[in-house]
Short mmCIF file of C-alpha atoms and ligand atoms in Angstrom, two decimals:
data_model
loop_
_atom_site.label_atom_id
_atom_site.label_comp_id
_atom_site.label_asym_id
_atom_site.label_seq_id
_atom_site.Cartn_x
_atom_site.Cartn_y
_atom_site.Cartn_z
CA MET I 1 -22.34 73.64 11.30
CA LEU I 2 -21.36 70.13 12.35
CA LYS I 3 -17.94 70.13 10.69
CA THR I 4 -15.18 67.92 12.10
CA ASP I 5 -11.67 66.69 11.17
CA LEU I 6 -13.36 63.76 9.42
CA CYS I 7 -14.90 66.15 6.88
CA ASP I 8 -11.39 67.35 5.94
CA LEU I 9 -9.94 63.82 5.89
CA LEU I 10 -12.64 62.52 3.53
CA ASN I 11 -13.43 65.80 1.73
CA ILE I 12 -17.14 65.67 2.67
CA LYS I 13 -19.54 68.35 3.92
CA PHE I 14 -21.10 66.49 6.89
CA PRO I 15 -19.44 63.85 9.13
CA ILE I 16 -22.00 61.23 8.14
CA ILE I 17 -21.03 57.90 6.56
CA GLN I 18 -23.57 55.46 5.14
CA GLY I 19 -23.14 51.82 6.22
CA GLY I 20 -21.93 49.58 3.37
CA MET I 21 -24.69 47.00 3.66
CA ALA I 22 -24.72 43.85 1.51
CA TRP I 23 -27.40 43.78 -1.23
CA VAL I 24 -28.98 47.15 -0.34
CA ALA I 25 -26.04 49.59 -0.41
CA THR I 26 -25.86 49.89 -4.20
CA ALA I 27 -24.55 52.79 -6.30
CA GLU I 28 -28.09 54.20 -6.28
CA LEU I 29 -28.07 54.66 -2.49
CA ALA I 30 -24.40 55.66 -2.25
CA GLN I 31 -24.64 58.41 -4.90
CA ALA I 32 -27.64 59.91 -3.09
CA VAL I 33 -25.76 60.06 0.22
CA SER I 34 -22.60 61.46 -1.39
CA ASN I 35 -24.56 64.07 -3.37
CA ALA I 36 -26.29 65.12 -0.11
CA GLY I 37 -22.93 65.83 1.54
CA GLY I 38 -22.26 62.57 3.39
CA LEU I 39 -20.08 59.63 2.33
CA GLY I 40 -22.06 57.08 0.31
CA VAL I 41 -20.67 53.55 0.49
CA ILE I 42 -21.23 50.62 -1.88
CA GLY I 43 -21.52 47.31 0.02
CA CYS I 44 -19.74 44.26 -1.46
CA GLY I 45 -21.23 41.58 0.80
CA ASN I 46 -20.40 38.30 -0.95
CA ALA I 47 -20.64 39.71 -4.51
CA PRO I 48 -17.79 39.04 -6.96
CA ALA I 49 -15.45 41.84 -8.11
CA ASP I 50 -17.04 42.39 -11.54
CA VAL I 51 -20.47 43.12 -9.99
CA ILE I 52 -18.93 45.71 -7.65
CA LYS I 53 -16.84 47.20 -10.47
CA GLU I 54 -20.09 47.86 -12.34
CA GLU I 55 -21.52 49.67 -9.27
CA ILE I 56 -18.34 51.78 -9.07
CA ARG I 57 -18.68 52.72 -12.75
CA LYS I 58 -22.32 53.71 -12.08
CA ILE I 59 -21.52 55.92 -9.09
CA LYS I 60 -18.66 57.64 -10.91
CA LYS I 61 -21.22 58.72 -13.54
CA LYS I 62 -23.69 60.00 -10.93
CA THR I 63 -21.47 62.01 -8.62
CA ASP I 64 -18.14 63.79 -8.58
CA LYS I 65 -18.15 63.66 -4.78
CA PRO I 66 -16.09 61.13 -2.77
CA PHE I 67 -17.61 57.71 -2.12
CA GLY I 68 -16.54 54.49 -0.44
CA VAL I 69 -16.72 50.72 -0.89
CA ASN I 70 -17.27 48.37 2.05
CA VAL I 71 -15.40 45.06 1.85
CA MET I 72 -16.91 42.26 3.93
CA LEU I 73 -13.81 40.29 4.88
CA LEU I 74 -15.58 36.92 5.22
CA SER I 75 -16.33 37.06 1.47
CA PRO I 76 -14.55 34.46 -0.71
CA HIS I 77 -13.83 37.26 -3.23
CA VAL I 78 -11.82 39.59 -0.95
CA ASP I 79 -8.49 39.39 -2.81
CA GLU I 80 -9.92 40.03 -6.29
CA ILE I 81 -12.07 42.85 -4.88
CA MET I 82 -9.06 44.54 -3.25
CA ASP I 83 -7.14 44.31 -6.58
CA MET I 84 -10.10 45.84 -8.43
CA LEU I 85 -10.49 48.66 -5.84
CA TYR I 86 -6.80 49.45 -6.28
CA GLU I 87 -7.19 49.70 -10.06
CA GLU I 88 -10.31 51.85 -9.70
CA LYS I 89 -8.53 54.10 -7.16
CA VAL I 90 -11.65 54.36 -4.99
CA PRO I 91 -11.48 57.28 -2.53
CA VAL I 92 -12.42 55.30 0.61
CA ILE I 93 -12.54 51.64 1.68
CA THR I 94 -14.37 50.56 4.81
CA THR I 95 -14.11 46.95 6.00
CA GLY I 96 -16.20 44.70 8.20
CA ALA I 97 -16.23 41.26 9.81
CA GLY I 98 -12.47 40.85 10.16
CA ASN I 99 -8.95 42.26 10.21
CA PRO I 100 -7.91 44.08 6.98
CA GLY I 101 -4.31 44.66 8.21
CA LYS I 102 -2.52 42.99 5.29
CA TYR I 103 -4.35 45.06 2.66
CA ILE I 104 -3.79 48.55 4.10
CA ASP I 105 -0.22 49.39 3.03
CA ARG I 106 -0.67 49.26 -0.74
CA PHE I 107 -3.53 51.78 -0.69
CA LYS I 108 -1.31 54.45 0.93
CA GLY I 109 0.45 55.02 -2.39
CA ILE I 110 -2.76 56.00 -4.23
CA GLY I 111 -4.34 58.04 -1.41
CA THR I 112 -7.26 55.66 -0.75
CA LYS I 113 -8.38 56.05 2.86
CA VAL I 114 -8.88 52.73 4.64
CA ILE I 115 -11.32 52.69 7.55
CA PRO I 116 -11.93 49.34 9.30
CA VAL I 117 -14.92 48.57 11.50
CA VAL I 118 -13.64 47.50 14.93
CA PRO I 119 -15.62 45.90 17.76
CA SER I 120 -12.86 46.20 20.42
CA VAL I 121 -10.07 48.42 21.80
CA ALA I 122 -7.43 45.82 20.92
CA LEU I 123 -8.36 45.71 17.23
CA ALA I 124 -8.60 49.52 17.08
CA LYS I 125 -5.02 49.83 18.38
CA ARG I 126 -3.78 47.18 15.93
CA MET I 127 -5.48 49.00 13.04
CA GLU I 128 -3.88 52.31 14.01
CA LYS I 129 -0.46 50.63 14.10
CA VAL I 130 -0.83 49.19 10.58
CA GLY I 131 -1.88 52.55 9.12
CA ALA I 132 -5.68 52.78 9.16
CA ASP I 133 -6.79 56.37 8.48
CA ALA I 134 -9.70 56.18 10.96
CA VAL I 135 -11.78 53.48 12.64
CA ILE I 136 -15.50 52.86 12.70
CA VAL I 137 -16.45 51.79 16.22
CA GLU I 138 -19.59 49.72 15.91
CA GLY I 139 -21.64 48.84 18.96
CA THR I 140 -23.87 45.81 19.32
CA GLU I 141 -26.93 48.01 18.69
CA ALA I 142 -26.09 47.81 14.98
CA GLY I 143 -27.79 45.60 12.43
CA GLY I 144 -26.13 42.68 10.68
CA HIS I 145 -22.94 41.11 12.04
CA VAL I 146 -22.36 42.51 15.53
CA GLY I 147 -19.86 42.51 18.40
CA GLU I 148 -20.61 42.37 22.14
CA LEU I 149 -20.15 45.91 23.45
CA THR I 150 -22.44 48.90 23.16
CA THR I 151 -21.62 52.07 21.24
CA PHE I 152 -21.92 54.12 24.43
CA VAL I 153 -19.16 52.24 26.27
CA LEU I 154 -16.92 51.34 23.32
CA VAL I 155 -16.57 54.73 21.60
CA PRO I 156 -14.96 56.64 24.52
CA GLN I 157 -12.63 53.72 25.32
CA ILE I 158 -11.36 53.66 21.73
CA VAL I 159 -11.20 57.48 21.57
CA ASP I 160 -8.84 57.28 24.57
CA ALA I 161 -6.78 54.46 23.06
CA VAL I 162 -5.99 55.77 19.55
CA ASN I 163 -4.99 59.03 17.87
CA ILE I 164 -6.83 58.52 14.57
CA PRO I 165 -10.41 59.75 14.10
CA VAL I 166 -13.15 57.53 15.54
CA ILE I 167 -16.48 57.16 13.77
CA ALA I 168 -19.36 55.91 15.93
CA ALA I 169 -21.84 53.36 14.57
CA GLY I 170 -24.71 51.36 16.00
CA GLY I 171 -27.84 52.95 17.44
CA ILE I 172 -27.60 56.30 15.62
CA ALA I 173 -30.43 57.60 13.42
CA ASP I 174 -31.09 61.23 14.35
CA GLY I 175 -29.57 64.53 15.46
CA ARG I 176 -29.53 63.52 19.12
CA GLY I 177 -27.52 60.45 18.22
CA ILE I 178 -24.91 62.42 16.30
CA VAL I 179 -24.43 65.01 19.03
CA SER I 180 -24.12 62.19 21.61
CA ALA I 181 -21.49 60.45 19.48
CA LEU I 182 -19.52 63.71 19.11
CA SER I 183 -19.79 64.20 22.91
CA LEU I 184 -18.16 60.81 23.40
CA GLY I 185 -15.23 61.98 21.29
CA ALA I 186 -16.22 60.58 17.89
CA LYS I 187 -15.48 62.73 14.82
CA GLY I 188 -18.42 61.38 12.85
CA VAL I 189 -21.07 58.70 12.60
CA GLN I 190 -21.98 55.80 10.37
CA MET I 191 -25.67 54.98 9.90
CA GLY I 192 -27.05 51.93 8.14
CA THR I 193 -30.65 51.26 9.14
CA ARG I 194 -31.65 54.93 8.75
CA PHE I 195 -30.45 54.93 5.11
CA VAL I 196 -32.25 51.64 4.31
CA CYS I 197 -35.44 53.62 4.94
CA SER I 198 -34.71 56.04 2.11
CA THR I 199 -36.45 56.41 -1.23
CA GLU I 200 -33.19 55.73 -3.08
CA CYS I 201 -32.42 52.44 -1.29
CA ILE I 202 -33.36 49.46 -3.48
CA ALA I 203 -34.42 47.31 -0.50
CA HIS I 204 -37.91 45.80 -1.01
CA GLU I 205 -40.74 47.89 0.45
CA ASN I 206 -41.65 45.00 2.79
CA TYR I 207 -38.15 45.29 4.28
CA LYS I 208 -38.40 49.07 4.73
CA ASN I 209 -41.91 48.81 6.18
CA MET I 210 -40.82 46.23 8.71
CA ILE I 211 -38.20 48.69 9.99
CA THR I 212 -40.60 51.65 10.21
CA LYS I 213 -43.12 49.47 12.07
CA ALA I 214 -40.56 47.93 14.45
CA LYS I 215 -40.74 48.50 18.19
CA ASP I 216 -37.91 48.87 20.71
CA ARG I 217 -37.36 45.14 21.40
CA ASP I 218 -37.80 43.79 17.88
CA ALA I 219 -34.16 43.61 16.75
CA VAL I 220 -32.77 40.28 17.99
CA VAL I 221 -29.49 38.41 17.64
CA THR I 222 -29.23 34.97 16.06
CA GLY I 223 -26.19 32.84 15.27
CA ARG I 224 -24.25 33.43 18.51
CA LYS I 225 -23.16 29.77 18.39
CA THR I 226 -21.73 30.18 14.87
CA GLY I 227 -19.23 32.82 16.04
CA HIS I 228 -20.89 35.30 13.63
CA PRO I 229 -23.85 36.74 15.53
CA VAL I 230 -26.27 38.69 13.35
CA ARG I 231 -28.93 41.21 14.40
CA SER I 232 -32.19 41.25 12.47
CA LEU I 233 -35.87 41.95 13.07
CA LYS I 234 -37.93 39.28 14.82
CA ASN I 235 -39.91 37.07 12.40
CA LYS I 236 -40.40 33.39 11.45
CA PHE I 237 -36.76 33.26 10.31
CA THR I 238 -35.29 34.44 13.64
CA ARG I 239 -37.68 32.21 15.65
CA GLU I 240 -36.76 29.11 13.61
CA PHE I 241 -33.06 30.00 13.81
CA LEU I 242 -33.16 30.39 17.61
CA LYS I 243 -35.08 27.10 17.91
CA LEU I 244 -32.38 25.36 15.85
CA GLU I 245 -29.67 26.94 18.01
CA LYS I 246 -31.24 25.35 21.10
CA LYS I 247 -31.29 21.98 19.36
CA THR I 248 -27.82 21.77 17.82
CA ASP I 249 -24.19 22.84 18.26
CA ASP I 250 -23.40 22.04 14.64
CA LYS I 251 -21.93 25.33 13.34
CA LYS I 252 -22.14 24.24 9.72
CA GLU I 253 -25.84 23.40 9.99
CA LEU I 254 -26.51 26.76 11.69
CA GLU I 255 -24.48 28.76 9.12
CA GLU I 256 -26.32 27.01 6.30
CA PHE I 257 -29.67 28.01 7.79
CA GLY I 258 -28.74 31.65 7.23
CA VAL I 259 -27.37 31.34 3.67
CA GLY I 260 -29.38 33.39 1.15
CA SER I 261 -31.68 34.77 3.86
CA LEU I 262 -30.71 38.45 3.48
CA LYS I 263 -31.33 38.44 -0.28
CA LYS I 264 -34.67 36.72 0.36
CA ALA I 265 -35.81 39.60 2.58
CA ALA I 266 -34.06 42.60 1.01
CA ILE I 267 -34.56 41.81 -2.68
CA GLU I 268 -37.40 39.27 -2.88
CA GLY I 269 -39.39 40.97 -0.11
CA ASP I 270 -39.93 37.84 1.98
CA HIS I 271 -40.03 39.57 5.36
CA ARG I 272 -41.24 36.40 7.12
CA TYR I 273 -38.72 33.76 6.10
CA GLY I 274 -35.88 36.13 5.13
CA SER I 275 -33.36 37.91 7.37
CA VAL I 276 -34.39 41.54 7.85
CA MET I 277 -31.02 42.78 9.12
CA ALA I 278 -31.51 46.05 10.98
CA GLY I 279 -30.29 47.74 14.15
CA GLN I 280 -31.95 48.34 17.52
CA VAL I 281 -32.55 51.89 16.36
CA SER I 282 -35.32 50.57 14.06
CA GLY I 283 -37.85 51.53 16.76
CA LEU I 284 -36.85 55.17 16.25
CA ILE I 285 -37.32 55.24 12.48
CA LYS I 286 -40.85 56.10 11.40
CA ASP I 287 -40.61 57.30 7.81
CA ILE I 288 -39.08 56.70 4.41
CA LYS I 289 -37.64 59.83 2.79
CA SER I 290 -34.85 60.91 0.45
CA CYS I 291 -31.24 60.71 1.59
CA GLU I 292 -31.03 64.47 1.17
CA SER I 293 -33.96 64.93 3.61
CA ILE I 294 -32.49 62.39 6.03
CA ILE I 295 -29.16 64.23 6.13
CA ASN I 296 -30.58 67.77 6.17
CA ASP I 297 -33.11 66.93 8.92
CA ILE I 298 -30.42 65.27 11.04
CA VAL I 299 -28.03 68.19 10.66
CA LYS I 300 -30.82 70.64 11.53
CA GLU I 301 -31.78 68.63 14.61
CA ALA I 302 -28.15 68.22 15.66
CA ASN I 303 -27.62 71.96 15.59
CA ILE I 304 -30.74 72.52 17.75
CA VAL I 305 -29.52 69.89 20.24
CA LYS I 306 -26.05 71.47 20.30
CA GLU I 307 -27.61 74.84 21.00
CA SER I 308 -29.79 73.48 23.82
CA LEU I 309 -26.74 71.89 25.46
CA THR I 310 -25.03 75.25 25.80
CA LYS I 311 -27.85 76.24 28.18
CA ILE I 312 -27.21 73.42 30.65
O1 LIG F 401 -19.70 43.56 9.00
C1 LIG F 401 -20.59 44.15 9.56
N1 LIG F 401 -21.89 43.87 9.37
C2 LIG F 401 -22.35 42.85 8.57
S1 LIG F 401 -21.41 41.82 7.63
C3 LIG F 401 -22.75 41.00 7.14
S2 LIG F 401 -22.67 39.63 6.09
C4 LIG F 401 -22.57 38.35 7.21
N2 LIG F 401 -23.54 37.45 7.16
C5 LIG F 401 -23.51 36.41 8.00
C6 LIG F 401 -22.50 36.23 8.91
C7 LIG F 401 -21.55 37.16 8.99
C8 LIG F 401 -21.57 38.26 8.13
C9 LIG F 401 -23.86 41.54 7.70
N3 LIG F 401 -23.61 42.57 8.47
N4 LIG F 401 -20.33 45.14 10.41
C10 LIG F 401 -19.02 45.47 10.76
C11 LIG F 401 -18.51 44.61 11.84
N5 LIG F 401 -17.31 44.13 11.85
N6 LIG F 401 -19.19 44.18 12.90
C12 LIG F 401 -18.33 43.41 13.63
C13 LIG F 401 -17.15 43.40 12.94
C14 LIG F 401 -15.90 42.77 13.25
C15 LIG F 401 -15.84 41.56 13.93
C16 LIG F 401 -14.61 40.96 14.19
C17 LIG F 401 -14.73 43.37 12.82
C18 LIG F 401 -13.52 42.80 13.08
C19 LIG F 401 -13.46 41.60 13.76
O2 LIG F 401 -12.22 41.14 13.96
C20 LIG F 401 -11.96 39.83 14.34
C21 LIG F 401 -10.47 39.71 14.30
O3 LIG F 401 -9.97 39.16 13.29
O4 LIG F 401 -9.81 40.24 15.21
#
C-alpha cells in the first residue's frame, strides 16, 4: 500500500509531503495533511519567527502526527527562525531557495530531520555530505521559485548520485504522478499546487478557482533576469512583469515589481494584479476537496496504476 523508506524515516503513513508554500501553507492546511497520513508543512515565506511560532503552537494542538516547517532561505528572518525551530523541536524542516548547509548539524542532536529542496545534482551531493536526511528534487514544472531542469530528468540523476532518500516535486498531482516518481527511484513526492486546491487551504477562492480553470500552457515564468525565476499563472501581473523585463535589466526594479504580489493574490484575492504562484500541473487539477480526499484518492489511483503496470 504505497509504503516506502520515507514513511519510516518521517513516521508517516503515506510518502506524500505537502509543499511549504508562503502565505497559504498555514497550520490549518498542514494539520489536515498530517492527520490524513501525509506530512503537513507550515511555510515561513518572509514571515518573522513569532508568527511561525504561533502556527507551530496551533498545529501541535490539532495533531499528534509529525509535521514540518519550510524555511525560505532568502528570508531576512532565517537565523531567528532556525533558533525558534530548534527550541520548538519541530520534527521536520524543509528548506527552499538556497543552501541550508550551515544550519544542519545542530538539528542532529534533537532528531529533527532536515530536507533541503535541490535543483541540481551538485547541490544534492553537497547536502548529502553535510548531513541532510533526504532531498526534495524539484523540477521546473513546480510553482513559485523554480530551477531549470524538469522533474523527469533530474530525479533519476540525483537518485544515482546520492544514497539518501529522494523526494520528487514539480508536476505531480495524482496517482499516476506518484507511481511515475517512484519508478524514477524517488521514495516519495511533494505536492504544492494540488494542496492549494483543498478546502482547508486558506488561499482566497479566486486563487483556487484560477488553478482549477487553468489550461496546460497557463503557468509561466517571470523574473528570469532577477536570478530568482518564479512560476505563476498568466494574468495582468505576469504580462506587465514580462513587458518590464524586456524594457530593463535593472534587477532591483524587477524585484520590486514582485514585492507583495503573492499576498495580493493568495490573501486579498486579486487574481489579476497579484502573483498566482502555481505549477504546470494546474491544468490537471479540476476540483477543490479535503486533504483527506486528495490523499485517499491519490493513494487509491496509485495502487490501480501499480496493478496495471504489472500486466505490461
Ligand atoms: O523555494 C521554492 N519555492 C518558492 S520560494 C518562494 S518566495 C520567493 N519569492 C520571490 C523570489 C524568490 C522566492 C516562492 N516559491 N522552492 C524550492 C526551490 N529551491 N526551488 C529552487 C530552489 C533552490 C534554488 C537554488 C534551492 C537551492 C538553490 O541553491 C543555490 C545555491 O546556493 O547553490
